[in-house]
CSV table of C-alpha atoms and ligand atoms in Angstrom, one decimal:
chain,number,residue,atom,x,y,z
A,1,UNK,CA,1.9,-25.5,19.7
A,2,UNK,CA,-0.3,-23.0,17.7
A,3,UNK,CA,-3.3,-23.8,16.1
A,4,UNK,CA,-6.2,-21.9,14.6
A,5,UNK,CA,-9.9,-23.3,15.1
A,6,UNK,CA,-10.7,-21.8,11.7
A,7,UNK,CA,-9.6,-24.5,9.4
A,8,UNK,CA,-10.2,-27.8,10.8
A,9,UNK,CA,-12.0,-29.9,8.7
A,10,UNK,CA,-11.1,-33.2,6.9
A,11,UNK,CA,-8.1,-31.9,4.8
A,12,UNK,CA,-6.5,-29.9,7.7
A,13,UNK,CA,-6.3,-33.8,9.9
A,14,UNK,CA,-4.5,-35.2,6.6
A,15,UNK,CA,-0.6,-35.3,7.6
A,16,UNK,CA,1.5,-32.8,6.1
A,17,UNK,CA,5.0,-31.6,6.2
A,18,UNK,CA,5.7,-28.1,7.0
A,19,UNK,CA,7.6,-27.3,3.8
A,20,UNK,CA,4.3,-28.6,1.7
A,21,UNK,CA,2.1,-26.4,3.5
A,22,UNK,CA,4.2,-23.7,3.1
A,23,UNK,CA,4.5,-23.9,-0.4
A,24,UNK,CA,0.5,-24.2,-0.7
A,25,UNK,CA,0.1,-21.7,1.7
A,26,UNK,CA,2.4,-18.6,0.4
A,27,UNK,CA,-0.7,-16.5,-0.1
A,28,UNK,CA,-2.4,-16.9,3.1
A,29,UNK,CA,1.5,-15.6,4.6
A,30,UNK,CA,1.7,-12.7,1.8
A,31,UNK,CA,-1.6,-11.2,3.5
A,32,UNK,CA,0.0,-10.9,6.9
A,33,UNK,CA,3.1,-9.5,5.0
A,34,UNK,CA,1.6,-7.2,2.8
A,35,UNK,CA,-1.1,-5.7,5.7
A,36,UNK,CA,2.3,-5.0,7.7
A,37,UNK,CA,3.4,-2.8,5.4
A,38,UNK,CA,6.4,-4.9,3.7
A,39,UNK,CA,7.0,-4.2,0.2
A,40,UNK,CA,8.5,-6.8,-2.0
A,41,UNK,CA,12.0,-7.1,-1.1
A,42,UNK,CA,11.0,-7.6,2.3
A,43,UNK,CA,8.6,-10.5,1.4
A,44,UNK,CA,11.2,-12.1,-0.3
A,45,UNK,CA,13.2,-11.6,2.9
A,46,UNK,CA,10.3,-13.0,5.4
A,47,UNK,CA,8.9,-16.0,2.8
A,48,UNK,CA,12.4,-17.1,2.6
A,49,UNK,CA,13.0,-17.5,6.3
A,50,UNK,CA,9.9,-19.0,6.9
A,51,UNK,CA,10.4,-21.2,4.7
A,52,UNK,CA,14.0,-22.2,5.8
A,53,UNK,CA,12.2,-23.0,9.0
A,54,UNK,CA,9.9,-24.9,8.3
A,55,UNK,CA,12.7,-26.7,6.4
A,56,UNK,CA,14.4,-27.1,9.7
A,57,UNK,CA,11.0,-28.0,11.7
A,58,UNK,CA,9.5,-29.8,8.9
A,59,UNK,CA,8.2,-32.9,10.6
A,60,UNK,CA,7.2,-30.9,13.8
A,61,UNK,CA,3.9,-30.6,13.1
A,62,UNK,CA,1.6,-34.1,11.8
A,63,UNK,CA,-1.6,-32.4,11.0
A,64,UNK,CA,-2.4,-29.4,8.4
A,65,UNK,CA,-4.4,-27.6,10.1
A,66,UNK,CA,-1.2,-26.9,13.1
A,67,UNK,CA,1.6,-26.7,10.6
A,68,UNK,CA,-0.7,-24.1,9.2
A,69,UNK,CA,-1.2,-22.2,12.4
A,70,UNK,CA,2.6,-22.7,12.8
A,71,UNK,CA,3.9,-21.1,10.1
A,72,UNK,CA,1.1,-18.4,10.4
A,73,UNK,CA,3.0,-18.1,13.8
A,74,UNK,CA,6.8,-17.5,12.8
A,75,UNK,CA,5.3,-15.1,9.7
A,76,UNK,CA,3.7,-13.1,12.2
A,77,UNK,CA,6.4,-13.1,14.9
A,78,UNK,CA,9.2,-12.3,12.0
A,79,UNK,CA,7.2,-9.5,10.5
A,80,UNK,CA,7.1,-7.6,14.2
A,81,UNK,CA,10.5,-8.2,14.3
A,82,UNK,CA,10.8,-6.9,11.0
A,83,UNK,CA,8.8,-3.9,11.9
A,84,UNK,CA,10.3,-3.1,14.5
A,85,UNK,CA,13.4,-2.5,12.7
A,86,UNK,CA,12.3,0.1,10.3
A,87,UNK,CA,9.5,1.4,12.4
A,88,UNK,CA,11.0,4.4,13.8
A,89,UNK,CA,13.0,5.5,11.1
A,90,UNK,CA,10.3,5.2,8.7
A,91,UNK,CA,7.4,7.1,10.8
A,92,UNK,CA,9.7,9.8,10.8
A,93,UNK,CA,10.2,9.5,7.3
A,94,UNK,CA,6.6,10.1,6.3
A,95,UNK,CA,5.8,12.3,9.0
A,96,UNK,CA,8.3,14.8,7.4
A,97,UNK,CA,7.4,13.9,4.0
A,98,UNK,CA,4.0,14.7,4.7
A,99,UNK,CA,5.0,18.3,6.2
A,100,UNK,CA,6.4,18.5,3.2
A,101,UNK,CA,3.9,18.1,0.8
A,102,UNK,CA,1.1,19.7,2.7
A,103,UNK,CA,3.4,23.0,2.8
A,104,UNK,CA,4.4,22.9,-1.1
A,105,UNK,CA,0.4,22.3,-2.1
A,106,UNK,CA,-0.9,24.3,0.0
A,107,UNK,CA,-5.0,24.3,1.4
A,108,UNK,CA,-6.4,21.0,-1.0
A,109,UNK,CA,-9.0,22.0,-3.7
A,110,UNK,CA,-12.5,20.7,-3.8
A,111,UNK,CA,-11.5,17.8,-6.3
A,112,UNK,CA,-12.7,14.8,-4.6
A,113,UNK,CA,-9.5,12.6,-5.5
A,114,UNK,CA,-7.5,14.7,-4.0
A,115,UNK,CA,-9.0,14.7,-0.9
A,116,UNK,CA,-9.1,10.9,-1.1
A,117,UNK,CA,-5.3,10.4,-1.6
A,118,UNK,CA,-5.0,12.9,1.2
A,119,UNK,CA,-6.8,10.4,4.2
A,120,UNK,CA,-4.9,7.4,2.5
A,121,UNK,CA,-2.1,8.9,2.9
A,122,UNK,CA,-3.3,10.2,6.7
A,123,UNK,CA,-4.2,6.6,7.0
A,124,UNK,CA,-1.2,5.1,5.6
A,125,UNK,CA,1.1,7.1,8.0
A,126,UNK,CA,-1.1,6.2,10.9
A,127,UNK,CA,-0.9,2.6,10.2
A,128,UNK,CA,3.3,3.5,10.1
A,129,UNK,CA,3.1,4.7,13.8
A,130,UNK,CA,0.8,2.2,15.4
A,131,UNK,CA,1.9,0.0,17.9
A,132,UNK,CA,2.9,-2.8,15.7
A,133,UNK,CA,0.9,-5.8,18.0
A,134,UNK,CA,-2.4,-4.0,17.4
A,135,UNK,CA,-1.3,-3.4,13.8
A,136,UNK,CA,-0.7,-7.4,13.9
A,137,UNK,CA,-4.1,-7.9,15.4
A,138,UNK,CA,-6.1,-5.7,12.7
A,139,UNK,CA,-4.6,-7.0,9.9
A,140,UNK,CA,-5.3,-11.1,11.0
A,141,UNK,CA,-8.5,-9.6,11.7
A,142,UNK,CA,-9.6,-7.2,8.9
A,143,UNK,CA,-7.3,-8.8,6.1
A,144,UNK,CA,-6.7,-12.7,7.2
A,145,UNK,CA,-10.6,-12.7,8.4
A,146,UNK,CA,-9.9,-14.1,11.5
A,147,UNK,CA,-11.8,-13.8,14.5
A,148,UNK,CA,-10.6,-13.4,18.1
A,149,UNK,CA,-10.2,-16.7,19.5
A,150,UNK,CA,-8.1,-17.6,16.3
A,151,UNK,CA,-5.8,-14.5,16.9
A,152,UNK,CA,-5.8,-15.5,20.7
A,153,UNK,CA,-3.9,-18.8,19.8
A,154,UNK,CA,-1.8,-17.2,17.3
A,155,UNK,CA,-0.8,-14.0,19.5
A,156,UNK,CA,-0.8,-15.5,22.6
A,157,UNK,CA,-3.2,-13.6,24.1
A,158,UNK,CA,-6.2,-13.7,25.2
A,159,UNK,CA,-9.7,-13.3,23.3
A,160,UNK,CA,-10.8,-10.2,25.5
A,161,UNK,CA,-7.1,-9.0,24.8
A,162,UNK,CA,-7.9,-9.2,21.2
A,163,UNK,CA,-10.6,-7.5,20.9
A,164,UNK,CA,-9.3,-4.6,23.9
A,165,UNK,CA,-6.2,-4.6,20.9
A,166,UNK,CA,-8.8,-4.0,17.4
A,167,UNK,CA,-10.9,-1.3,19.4
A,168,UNK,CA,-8.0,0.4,20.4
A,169,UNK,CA,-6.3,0.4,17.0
A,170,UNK,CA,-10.0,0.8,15.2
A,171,UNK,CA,-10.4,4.0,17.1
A,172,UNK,CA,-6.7,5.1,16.3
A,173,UNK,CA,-7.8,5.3,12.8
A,174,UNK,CA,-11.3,6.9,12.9
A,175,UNK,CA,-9.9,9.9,15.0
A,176,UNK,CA,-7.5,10.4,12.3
A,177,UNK,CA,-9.6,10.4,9.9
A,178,UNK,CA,-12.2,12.7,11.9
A,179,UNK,CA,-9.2,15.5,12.5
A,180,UNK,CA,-9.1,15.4,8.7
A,181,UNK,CA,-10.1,19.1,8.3
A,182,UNK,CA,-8.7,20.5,10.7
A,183,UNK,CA,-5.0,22.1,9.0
A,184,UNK,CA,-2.7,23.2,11.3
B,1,UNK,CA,-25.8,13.0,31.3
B,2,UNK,CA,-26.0,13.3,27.4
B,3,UNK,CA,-22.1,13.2,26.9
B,4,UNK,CA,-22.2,10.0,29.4
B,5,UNK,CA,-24.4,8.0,26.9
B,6,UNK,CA,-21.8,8.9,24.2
B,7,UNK,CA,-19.1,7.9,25.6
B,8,UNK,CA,-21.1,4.1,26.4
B,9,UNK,CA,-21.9,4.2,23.2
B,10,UNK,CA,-18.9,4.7,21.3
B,11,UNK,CA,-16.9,2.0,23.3
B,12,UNK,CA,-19.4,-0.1,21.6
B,13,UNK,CA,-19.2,1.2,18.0
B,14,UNK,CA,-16.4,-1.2,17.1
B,15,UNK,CA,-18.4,-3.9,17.9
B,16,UNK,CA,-21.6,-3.0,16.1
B,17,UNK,CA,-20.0,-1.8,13.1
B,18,UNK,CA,-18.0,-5.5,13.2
B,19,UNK,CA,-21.4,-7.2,13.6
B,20,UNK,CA,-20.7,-8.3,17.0
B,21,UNK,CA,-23.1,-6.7,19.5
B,22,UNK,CA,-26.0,-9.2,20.9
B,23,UNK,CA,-29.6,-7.8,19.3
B,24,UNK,CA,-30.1,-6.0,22.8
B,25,UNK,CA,-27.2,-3.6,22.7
B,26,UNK,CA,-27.8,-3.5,18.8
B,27,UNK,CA,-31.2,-1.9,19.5
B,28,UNK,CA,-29.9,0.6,22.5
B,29,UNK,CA,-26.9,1.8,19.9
B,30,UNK,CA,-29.1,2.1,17.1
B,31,UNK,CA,-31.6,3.9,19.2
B,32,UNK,CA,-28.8,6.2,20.1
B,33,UNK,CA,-27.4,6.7,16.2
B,34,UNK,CA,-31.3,7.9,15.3
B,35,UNK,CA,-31.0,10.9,18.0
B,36,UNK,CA,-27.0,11.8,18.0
B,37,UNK,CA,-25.5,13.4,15.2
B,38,UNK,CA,-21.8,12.9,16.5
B,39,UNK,CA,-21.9,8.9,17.4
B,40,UNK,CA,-23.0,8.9,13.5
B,41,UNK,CA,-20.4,10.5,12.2
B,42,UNK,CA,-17.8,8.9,14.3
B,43,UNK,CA,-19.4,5.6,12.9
B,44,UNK,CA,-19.2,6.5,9.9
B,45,UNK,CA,-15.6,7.6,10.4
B,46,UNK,CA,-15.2,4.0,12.0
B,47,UNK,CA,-16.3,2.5,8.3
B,48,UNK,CA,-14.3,4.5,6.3
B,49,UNK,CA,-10.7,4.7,8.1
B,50,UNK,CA,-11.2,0.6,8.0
B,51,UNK,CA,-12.4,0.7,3.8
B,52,UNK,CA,-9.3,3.2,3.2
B,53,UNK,CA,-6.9,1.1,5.3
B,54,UNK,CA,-8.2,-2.1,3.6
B,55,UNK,CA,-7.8,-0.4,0.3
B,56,UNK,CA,-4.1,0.5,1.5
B,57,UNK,CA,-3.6,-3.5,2.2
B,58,UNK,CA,-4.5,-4.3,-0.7
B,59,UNK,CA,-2.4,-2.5,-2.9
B,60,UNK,CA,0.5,-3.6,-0.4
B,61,UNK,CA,-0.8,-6.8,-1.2
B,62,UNK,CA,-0.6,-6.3,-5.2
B,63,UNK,CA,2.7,-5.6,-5.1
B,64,UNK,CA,3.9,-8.5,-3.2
B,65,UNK,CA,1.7,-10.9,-5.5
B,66,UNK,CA,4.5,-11.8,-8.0
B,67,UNK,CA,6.9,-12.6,-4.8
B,68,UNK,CA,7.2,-16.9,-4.9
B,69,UNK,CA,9.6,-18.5,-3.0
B,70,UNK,CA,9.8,-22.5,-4.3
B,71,UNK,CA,12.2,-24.7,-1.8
B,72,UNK,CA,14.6,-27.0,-3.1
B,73,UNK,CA,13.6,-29.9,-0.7
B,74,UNK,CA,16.4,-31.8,-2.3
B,75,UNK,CA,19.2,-29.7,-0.8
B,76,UNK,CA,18.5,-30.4,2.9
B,77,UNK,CA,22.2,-30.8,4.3
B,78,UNK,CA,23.4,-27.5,3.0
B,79,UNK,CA,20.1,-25.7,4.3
B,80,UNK,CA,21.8,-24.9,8.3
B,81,UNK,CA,24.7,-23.4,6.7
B,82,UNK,CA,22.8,-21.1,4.6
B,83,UNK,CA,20.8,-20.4,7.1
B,84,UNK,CA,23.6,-19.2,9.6
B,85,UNK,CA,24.5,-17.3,6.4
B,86,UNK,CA,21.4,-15.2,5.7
B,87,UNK,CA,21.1,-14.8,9.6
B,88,UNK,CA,24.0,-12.8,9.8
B,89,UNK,CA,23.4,-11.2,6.5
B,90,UNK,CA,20.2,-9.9,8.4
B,91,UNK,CA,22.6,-8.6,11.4
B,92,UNK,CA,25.0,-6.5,9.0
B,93,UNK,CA,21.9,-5.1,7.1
B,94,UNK,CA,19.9,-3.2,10.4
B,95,UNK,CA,23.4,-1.4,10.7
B,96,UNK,CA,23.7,-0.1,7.4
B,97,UNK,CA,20.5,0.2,7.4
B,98,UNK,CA,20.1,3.4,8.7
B,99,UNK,CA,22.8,5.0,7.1
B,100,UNK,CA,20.8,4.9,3.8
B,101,UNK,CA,17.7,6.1,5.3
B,102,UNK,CA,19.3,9.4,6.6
B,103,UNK,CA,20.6,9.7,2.8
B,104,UNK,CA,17.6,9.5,1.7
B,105,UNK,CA,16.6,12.3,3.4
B,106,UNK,CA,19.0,14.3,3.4
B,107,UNK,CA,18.5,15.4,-0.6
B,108,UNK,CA,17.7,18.9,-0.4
B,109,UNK,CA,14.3,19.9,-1.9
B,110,UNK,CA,12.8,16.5,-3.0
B,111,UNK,CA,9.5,15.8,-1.7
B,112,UNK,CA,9.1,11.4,-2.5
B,113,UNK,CA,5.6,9.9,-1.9
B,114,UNK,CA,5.0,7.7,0.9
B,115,UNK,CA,5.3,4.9,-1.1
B,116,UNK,CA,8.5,6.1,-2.8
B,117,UNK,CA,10.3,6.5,0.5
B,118,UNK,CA,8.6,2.9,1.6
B,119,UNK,CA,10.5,1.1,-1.3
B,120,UNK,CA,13.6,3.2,-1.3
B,121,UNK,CA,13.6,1.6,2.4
B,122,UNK,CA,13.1,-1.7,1.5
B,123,UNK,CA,15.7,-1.7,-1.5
B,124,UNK,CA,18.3,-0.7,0.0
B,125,UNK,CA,17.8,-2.9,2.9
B,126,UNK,CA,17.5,-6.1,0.9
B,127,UNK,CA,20.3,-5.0,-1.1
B,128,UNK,CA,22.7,-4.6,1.4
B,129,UNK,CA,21.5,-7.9,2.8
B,130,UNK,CA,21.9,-10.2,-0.2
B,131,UNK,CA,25.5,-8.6,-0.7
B,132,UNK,CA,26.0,-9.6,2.8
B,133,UNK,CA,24.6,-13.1,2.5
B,134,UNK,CA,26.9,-13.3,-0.8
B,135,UNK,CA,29.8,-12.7,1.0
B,136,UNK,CA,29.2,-15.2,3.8
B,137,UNK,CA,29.0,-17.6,1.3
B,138,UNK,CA,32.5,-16.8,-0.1
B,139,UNK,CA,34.0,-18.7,2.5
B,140,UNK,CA,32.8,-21.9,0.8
B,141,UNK,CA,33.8,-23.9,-2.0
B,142,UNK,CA,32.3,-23.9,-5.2
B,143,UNK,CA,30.5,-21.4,-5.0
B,144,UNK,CA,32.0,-19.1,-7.5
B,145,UNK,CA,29.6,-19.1,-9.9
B,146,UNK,CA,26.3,-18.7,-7.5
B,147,UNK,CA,28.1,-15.7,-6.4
B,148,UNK,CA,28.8,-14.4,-9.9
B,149,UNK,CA,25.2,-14.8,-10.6
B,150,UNK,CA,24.3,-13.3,-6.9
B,151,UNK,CA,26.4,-10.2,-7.4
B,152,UNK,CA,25.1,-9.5,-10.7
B,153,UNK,CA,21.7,-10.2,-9.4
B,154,UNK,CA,22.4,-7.3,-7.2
B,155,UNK,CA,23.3,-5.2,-9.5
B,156,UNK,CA,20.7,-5.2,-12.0
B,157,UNK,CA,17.4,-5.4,-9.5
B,158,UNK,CA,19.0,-2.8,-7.3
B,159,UNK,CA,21.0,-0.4,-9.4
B,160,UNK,CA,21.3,2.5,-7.8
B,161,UNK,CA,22.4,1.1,-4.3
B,162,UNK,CA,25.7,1.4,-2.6
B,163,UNK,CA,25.5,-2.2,-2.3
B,164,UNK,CA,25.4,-2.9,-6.2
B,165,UNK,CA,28.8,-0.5,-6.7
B,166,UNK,CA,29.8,-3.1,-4.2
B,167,UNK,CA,28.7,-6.1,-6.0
B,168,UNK,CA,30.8,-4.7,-9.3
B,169,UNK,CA,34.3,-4.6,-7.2
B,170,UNK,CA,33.3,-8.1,-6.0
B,171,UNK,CA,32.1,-9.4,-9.6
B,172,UNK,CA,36.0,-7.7,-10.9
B,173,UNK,CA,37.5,-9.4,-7.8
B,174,UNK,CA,35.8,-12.9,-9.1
B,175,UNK,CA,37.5,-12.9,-12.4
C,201,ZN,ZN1,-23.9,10.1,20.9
C-alpha cells in the first residue's frame, strides 16, 4: 500500500473513504495530469477512471493520508499508460511540425518573444519525447513539490533511483536548451 | 585535468541548483562557478529549461482547471457495468486512434502549433471514445434518453470529428 510521508498530520489519520478524498483532492490529481501533457479531454478521461476506482476500492484504505497516496498512485500509473499511447505518434507530430515552422520562418529576428516561444516550444517537444517515468518523476517533483523519498513510495523505486531519474531528465532539458542557437 | 573538474561538477549542478548539496560540496561548486565560464552557463541553462517547462505545466494546468468530475455515490450497483463499458470504450479508441492522427497530418500545407496538434489529438481520441462507451451502453435498458443526450453531447463539444457524423446516424437511428 502507497503512502506519502508528506502529509501526515492530524487530518490525514482521520478515516476517510476513497471517493471523499478523491473529490477533495481533484486538484492535487490535475497537477500530475496537466504536467504529463493531457489536455482536457484527457483529464476528463483519467479523473473519471480514477474515480470509478476508488468507487470500486472505496473502503480499501482507513486513513487520509494512504487513500491520498493511493489515488496519487492509480493517477500516475493511468497517465503512463495514457502516455504511452499517444507518445510516439505525437513526438512525431511536433517533430515534423516544428521542421515545418522553422523552414517557413526562416532564421528568428532579434524580438525577444520570439525567441522565447521558440525554447518553449524546444522545451515542449522535449518534454513530448522523454522517457515518460522520468517525465513522471520531474513533474511529482518540480510541479507536485514532492521530494524523493515521497516519489520512492509512489514510483516504486528507490530514493537514489529518484534522484538518478530528475538529473537525468534535468540534464535532458538544459542541453536542449543550450543547442538553442545552433540551426541546422 | 580542467575538463575532469567539469565534468564532477556538473553531475552535481542538479543538486545545487535544487538546494540539495551539503555546505561542503556547495562551497567546492561555487568555487568552481567563480572561475568557469561554461559550468555557469550550463547552470544557468539548468534554471531556465526547468522555469520554461514549469511555465509549460502551468498552462497545461490552466486548461484542465475547469475539468470536475462529481460521483454519484448513490448509484453504486450500476458502477461495474459502466465500468466494463468505458473499459472497452478505451480499447476501441487506441485503434482508431491513429487513423485520425495520420489525417491530421496528411493536410497538405498546414503548419498547426504544438498545441493545435496536442488538442486535435485529444479530441478526437475522447470523441471516438464516448461514442464508443455510448454504444456499449445500448445494450441496456432504459437508457434511451442518456444516449440521446450522450450522442448529442458528442456532437456539439466535438463537431468536426468523424465520431460526431457518427453520433447524428445514431441520434436518427434513436428516433
Ligand atoms: Zn567548469
Amino acid at each position: 500500500m502507497p503512502d506519502t510521508n508528506s502529509h501526515i498530520d492530524e487530518d490525514n489519520l482521520r478515516e476517510a473513504g476513497l471517493l471523499e478524498v478523491f473529490l477533495q483532492e481533484q486538484d492535487r490529481l490535475k497537477r500530475i495530469i496537466a504536467g504529463m501533457g493531457m489536455g482536457a479531454w484527457d483529464a476528463e478521461d483519467i479523473l473519471q477512471d480514477v474515480s470509478i476506482k476508488a468507487l470500486k476500492n472505496n473502503d480499501r484504505c482507513k486513513e487520509r493520508g494512504k487513500a491520498l497516496g493511493w489515488l496519487i498512485k492509480v493517477t500516475v500509473n493511468r497517465c503512463i499508460t495514457e502516455h504511452r499511447r499517444r507518445k510516439s505518434f505525437a513526438a512525431k507530430a511536433l517533430e515534423l511540425l516544428d521542421r515545418k515552422r522553422r523552414g517557413s520562418k526562416g532564421v528568428l529576428g532579434p524580438d525577444e518573444n520570439a525567441v522565447c516561444s521558440e525554447e518553449k516550444t524546444l522545451l515542449h517537444t522535449t518534454l513530448l519525447e522523454l522517457d515518460r517515468k522520468v517525465l513522471m518523476t520531474l513533474v511529482l517533483r518540480y510541479f507536485c513539490d514532492m521530494n524523493a523519498s515521497e516519489i520512492s513510495e509512489i514510483l516504486n523505486i528507490t530514493p537514489s533511483a529518484v534522484r538518478n531519474r530528475i538529473s537525468r531528465g534535468r540534464e535532458v532539458l538544459a542541453k536542449k536548451l543550450a543547442k538553442r542557437g545552433v540551426r541546422p | 585535468m580542467k575538463q575532469i573538474e567539469c565534468k564532477e561538477i556538473a553531475d552535481l549542478l542538479v543538486d545545487y541548483s535544487d538546494g540539495q548539496l551539503p555546505e561542503e560540496q556547495s562551497q567546492i561548486v561555487e568555487r568552481h562557478l567563480k572561475k568557469c565560464n561554461n559550468c555557469r552557463k550550463y547552470l544557468g541553462d539548468l534554471q531556465q529549461s526547468l522555469n520554461i517547462v514549469q511555465e509549460i505545466w502551468r498552462e497545461n494546468l490552466a486548461e484542465i482547471e475547469s475539468v470536475e468530475i462529481s460521483v454519484p455515490v448513490k448509484n453504486r450497483r450500476n458502477i461495474n457495468r459502466k465500468y466494463a463499458a468505458i473499459a472497452a470504450g478505451l480499447l476501441i479508441a487506441a485503434g482508431i486512434f491513429s487513423v485520425s492522427m495520420q489525417q491530421t497530418l496528411q493536410r497538405p500545407g498546414d503548419v498547426m502549433t504544438a498545441e493545435q496538434v496536442e488538442r486535435k489529438i485529444s479530441e478526437s481520441a475522447s470523441a471516438v471514445r464516448l461514442l464508443a462507451t455510448a454504444d456499449l451502453l445500448r445494450e441496456y435498458d432504459g437508457v434511451k434518453d442518456t444516449l440521446n443526450k450522450l450522442y448529442k453531447h458528442i456532437v456539439a463539444t466535438y463537431p468536426d470529428t468523424s465520431a460526431a457524423m457518427e453520433a447524428k446516424i445514431r441520434i436518427k437511428s434513436l428516433m
